[in-house]
Amino acid sequence: TDGTDEKLGLERETANVGDPQTAQMEPMNITKVLTELQAIQSQGPKKYCILGTRHCSFLHQQIVEMLAYALVLSGNHLYTSGAAGTNAAAIRGALRAFQPQLLTVVLPQSMSRQTPESQELLQDVTNVVTMPQNDAMPLDVASRICNSHLLSQTDHLISFAFHESKTVLEAAQEAQKLDMLVTLLYLD
């Protein structure tokens, strides 16, 4: 500063915020730049995938719900899975937009393997894809297969995760390898 604060006898405290997250800059290539510019300039509806942790606060669920509502209301097709937390919030938000043709829910296993709460929520969803062939698999393995299928259907991944949300972070890495646009929001 110019020293004015010291002359006036004002003291400033510096907030101790710990170690902030640091962005790891990747080298930009022309393909990535053109993809991002195209996404900014394109006006047509897109296919979005929202994935995230099952364990998120009520506030985070409200944010996801508003985002899903806005995406569907503006004509975008929303894809998600049927788990509690983030994915259930995405479903609730999309349903509020009253455009059921713009919501697709892909389940990692059959409907009977879903929780009663998920089954009740999914009663209002028109486009539900089940994967009963994965019923014998552990849920984390079936979820990875389901997430890969969701990514193959969409243009942009929006994910909500904690730094230890292994399955969600793996989906984000897979989407990046597919040169998809990825928005990764950390909840911690």
Short mmCIF file of C-alpha atoms in Angstrom, two decimals:
data_model
loop_
_atom_site.label_atom_id
_atom_site.label_comp_id
_atom_site.label_asym_id
_atom_site.label_seq_id
_atom_site.Cartn_x
_atom_site.Cartn_y
_atom_site.Cartn_z
CA THR A 1 0.00 0.00 0.00
CA ASP A 2 0.98 3.64 -0.10
CA GLY A 3 1.40 3.86 3.68
CA THR A 4 -1.83 5.84 4.23
CA ASP A 5 -3.23 3.17 6.54
CA GLU A 6 -0.18 3.36 8.78
CA LYS A 7 -0.36 7.18 8.90
CA LEU A 8 -4.00 7.01 10.02
CA GLY A 9 -3.19 4.44 12.69
CA LEU A 10 -5.31 1.75 11.05
CA GLU A 11 -4.15 -1.81 11.36
CA ARG A 12 -5.17 -4.50 8.94
CA GLU A 13 -5.49 -8.10 9.90
CA THR A 14 -4.71 -10.71 7.34
CA ALA A 15 -7.13 -13.63 7.32
CA ASN A 16 -5.51 -16.99 7.86
CA VAL A 17 -7.20 -19.20 5.27
CA GLY A 18 -4.75 -22.09 5.25
CA ASP A 19 -3.41 -23.52 2.05
CA PRO A 20 -5.70 -22.46 -0.78
CA GLN A 21 -6.34 -24.83 -3.62
CA THR A 22 -3.89 -24.21 -6.40
CA ALA A 23 -4.92 -24.63 -9.97
CA GLN A 24 -2.66 -26.90 -11.93
CA MET A 25 -2.25 -25.30 -15.29
CA GLU A 26 -2.15 -27.69 -18.18
CA PRO A 27 -0.51 -26.67 -21.40
CA MET A 28 -3.14 -25.30 -23.76
CA ASN A 29 -3.28 -26.78 -27.21
CA ILE A 30 -5.16 -25.37 -30.16
CA THR A 31 -7.79 -28.13 -30.08
CA LYS A 32 -8.67 -27.41 -26.45
CA VAL A 33 -8.86 -23.67 -27.08
CA LEU A 34 -11.11 -24.16 -30.12
CA THR A 35 -13.36 -26.55 -28.20
CA GLU A 36 -13.80 -24.06 -25.38
CA LEU A 37 -14.45 -21.19 -27.81
CA GLN A 38 -17.00 -23.27 -29.69
CA ALA A 39 -18.78 -24.05 -26.41
CA ILE A 40 -18.92 -20.37 -25.51
CA GLN A 41 -20.22 -19.34 -28.93
CA SER A 42 -22.72 -22.11 -29.59
CA GLN A 43 -26.30 -21.17 -28.87
CA GLY A 44 -28.03 -24.52 -29.29
CA PRO A 45 -29.09 -26.86 -26.49
CA LYS A 46 -26.50 -29.23 -25.11
CA LYS A 47 -26.48 -32.55 -23.33
CA TYR A 48 -25.24 -32.15 -19.77
CA CYS A 49 -24.32 -34.84 -17.30
CA ILE A 50 -24.52 -34.02 -13.61
CA LEU A 51 -22.78 -36.47 -11.30
CA GLY A 52 -21.76 -36.12 -7.72
CA THR A 53 -21.35 -37.40 -4.26
CA ARG A 54 -24.18 -39.01 -2.32
CA HIS A 55 -23.04 -37.13 0.79
CA CYS A 56 -23.74 -33.45 0.36
CA SER A 57 -25.39 -30.82 2.49
CA PHE A 58 -28.90 -29.55 2.02
CA LEU A 59 -27.49 -26.26 0.69
CA HIS A 60 -25.42 -28.08 -1.94
CA GLN A 61 -28.48 -30.09 -2.95
CA GLN A 62 -30.44 -26.86 -3.38
CA ILE A 63 -27.69 -25.45 -5.61
CA VAL A 64 -27.64 -28.61 -7.75
CA GLU A 65 -31.44 -28.51 -7.97
CA MET A 66 -31.41 -24.89 -9.18
CA LEU A 67 -28.70 -25.66 -11.73
CA ALA A 68 -30.60 -28.67 -13.12
CA TYR A 69 -33.82 -26.65 -13.25
CA ALA A 70 -32.11 -23.83 -15.17
CA LEU A 71 -30.41 -26.20 -17.60
CA VAL A 72 -33.63 -28.02 -18.50
CA LEU A 73 -35.70 -24.84 -18.53
CA SER A 74 -33.30 -23.41 -21.13
CA GLY A 75 -33.77 -26.45 -23.40
CA ASN A 76 -30.76 -28.56 -22.48
CA HIS A 77 -31.01 -32.33 -22.01
CA LEU A 78 -29.89 -33.45 -18.57
CA TYR A 79 -28.45 -36.89 -17.84
CA THR A 80 -27.69 -38.22 -14.37
CA SER A 81 -27.73 -41.38 -12.30
CA GLY A 82 -30.22 -42.33 -9.62
CA ALA A 83 -28.23 -42.14 -6.40
CA ALA A 84 -29.12 -40.01 -3.39
CA GLY A 85 -27.52 -36.63 -2.78
CA THR A 86 -26.27 -34.78 -5.86
CA ASN A 87 -27.95 -37.00 -8.46
CA ALA A 88 -31.32 -36.99 -6.69
CA ALA A 89 -31.13 -33.19 -6.44
CA ALA A 90 -30.44 -33.00 -10.20
CA ILE A 91 -33.51 -35.18 -10.85
CA ARG A 92 -35.74 -33.04 -8.59
CA GLY A 93 -34.55 -29.84 -10.28
CA ALA A 94 -35.05 -31.21 -13.78
CA LEU A 95 -38.55 -32.46 -12.91
CA ARG A 96 -39.49 -28.98 -11.67
CA ALA A 97 -38.93 -27.66 -15.21
CA PHE A 98 -41.88 -29.77 -16.48
CA GLN A 99 -40.03 -30.98 -19.58
CA PRO A 100 -39.70 -34.72 -18.90
CA GLN A 101 -38.32 -35.43 -22.38
CA LEU A 102 -35.19 -33.47 -21.38
CA LEU A 103 -34.26 -35.71 -18.43
CA THR A 104 -32.63 -39.13 -18.71
CA VAL A 105 -31.64 -41.13 -15.64
CA VAL A 106 -29.29 -44.08 -16.11
CA LEU A 107 -29.17 -46.53 -13.22
CA PRO A 108 -26.06 -48.65 -12.59
CA GLN A 109 -28.22 -51.68 -11.82
CA SER A 110 -31.87 -52.73 -12.06
CA MET A 111 -34.68 -50.70 -10.52
CA SER A 112 -35.18 -53.27 -7.77
CA ARG A 113 -31.62 -52.65 -6.54
CA GLN A 114 -32.33 -48.95 -5.93
CA THR A 115 -33.28 -47.57 -2.52
CA PRO A 116 -37.01 -47.06 -1.83
CA GLU A 117 -36.43 -43.27 -1.87
CA SER A 118 -34.79 -43.45 -5.30
CA GLN A 119 -37.54 -45.70 -6.65
CA GLU A 120 -40.17 -43.22 -5.46
CA LEU A 121 -38.37 -40.27 -7.07
CA LEU A 122 -37.90 -42.17 -10.33
CA GLN A 123 -41.65 -42.82 -10.67
CA ASP A 124 -41.95 -39.34 -12.17
CA VAL A 125 -39.08 -39.78 -14.65
CA THR A 126 -40.07 -40.73 -18.20
CA ASN A 127 -36.63 -41.77 -19.50
CA VAL A 128 -35.05 -44.29 -17.12
CA VAL A 129 -32.36 -46.65 -18.40
CA THR A 130 -31.53 -49.60 -16.16
CA MET A 131 -28.50 -51.90 -16.28
CA PRO A 132 -29.72 -55.21 -14.81
CA GLN A 133 -26.68 -56.94 -16.33
CA ASN A 134 -24.67 -55.24 -13.54
CA ASP A 135 -26.77 -56.56 -10.63
CA ALA A 136 -24.17 -59.16 -9.61
CA MET A 137 -21.39 -56.54 -9.51
CA PRO A 138 -20.42 -54.43 -6.50
CA LEU A 139 -22.12 -51.02 -6.69
CA ASP A 140 -18.85 -49.10 -7.21
CA VAL A 141 -17.98 -51.22 -10.27
CA ALA A 142 -21.51 -50.91 -11.68
CA SER A 143 -21.39 -47.15 -11.04
CA ARG A 144 -18.18 -46.78 -13.05
CA ILE A 145 -19.80 -48.59 -16.00
CA CYS A 146 -22.90 -46.41 -15.64
CA ASN A 147 -20.83 -43.22 -15.49
CA SER A 148 -18.95 -44.21 -18.66
CA HIS A 149 -22.28 -44.74 -20.42
CA LEU A 150 -23.52 -41.34 -19.23
CA LEU A 151 -20.36 -39.64 -20.50
CA SER A 152 -20.76 -41.31 -23.90
CA GLN A 153 -24.19 -39.67 -24.23
CA THR A 154 -23.28 -36.11 -23.24
CA ASP A 155 -21.21 -33.04 -24.16
CA HIS A 156 -20.44 -31.51 -20.77
CA LEU A 157 -19.88 -33.01 -17.33
CA ILE A 158 -20.70 -31.03 -14.22
CA SER A 159 -19.57 -32.88 -11.14
CA PHE A 160 -19.81 -32.15 -7.44
CA ALA A 161 -17.23 -33.96 -5.34
CA PHE A 162 -15.11 -34.04 -2.26
CA HIS A 163 -11.40 -34.54 -2.79
CA GLU A 164 -11.82 -38.16 -1.73
CA SER A 165 -14.89 -38.88 -3.94
CA LYS A 166 -13.06 -41.55 -5.90
CA THR A 167 -15.79 -42.65 -8.34
CA VAL A 168 -16.87 -39.09 -9.18
CA LEU A 169 -13.29 -37.92 -9.69
CA GLU A 170 -12.59 -40.93 -11.93
CA ALA A 171 -15.58 -39.93 -14.07
CA ALA A 172 -14.19 -36.39 -14.35
CA GLN A 173 -10.80 -37.75 -15.43
CA GLU A 174 -12.46 -40.00 -18.00
CA ALA A 175 -14.46 -37.04 -19.36
CA GLN A 176 -11.27 -35.00 -19.68
CA LYS A 177 -9.64 -37.85 -21.63
CA LEU A 178 -12.68 -37.79 -23.94
CA ASP A 179 -12.05 -34.05 -24.50
CA MET A 180 -15.40 -33.19 -22.94
CA LEU A 181 -15.96 -29.91 -21.19
CA VAL A 182 -15.67 -30.65 -17.48
CA THR A 183 -16.80 -28.49 -14.61
CA LEU A 184 -15.58 -29.99 -11.34
CA LEU A 185 -16.85 -28.33 -8.18
CA TYR A 186 -15.28 -29.37 -4.88
CA LEU A 187 -17.54 -29.36 -1.82
CA ASP A 188 -14.69 -29.33 0.71
#
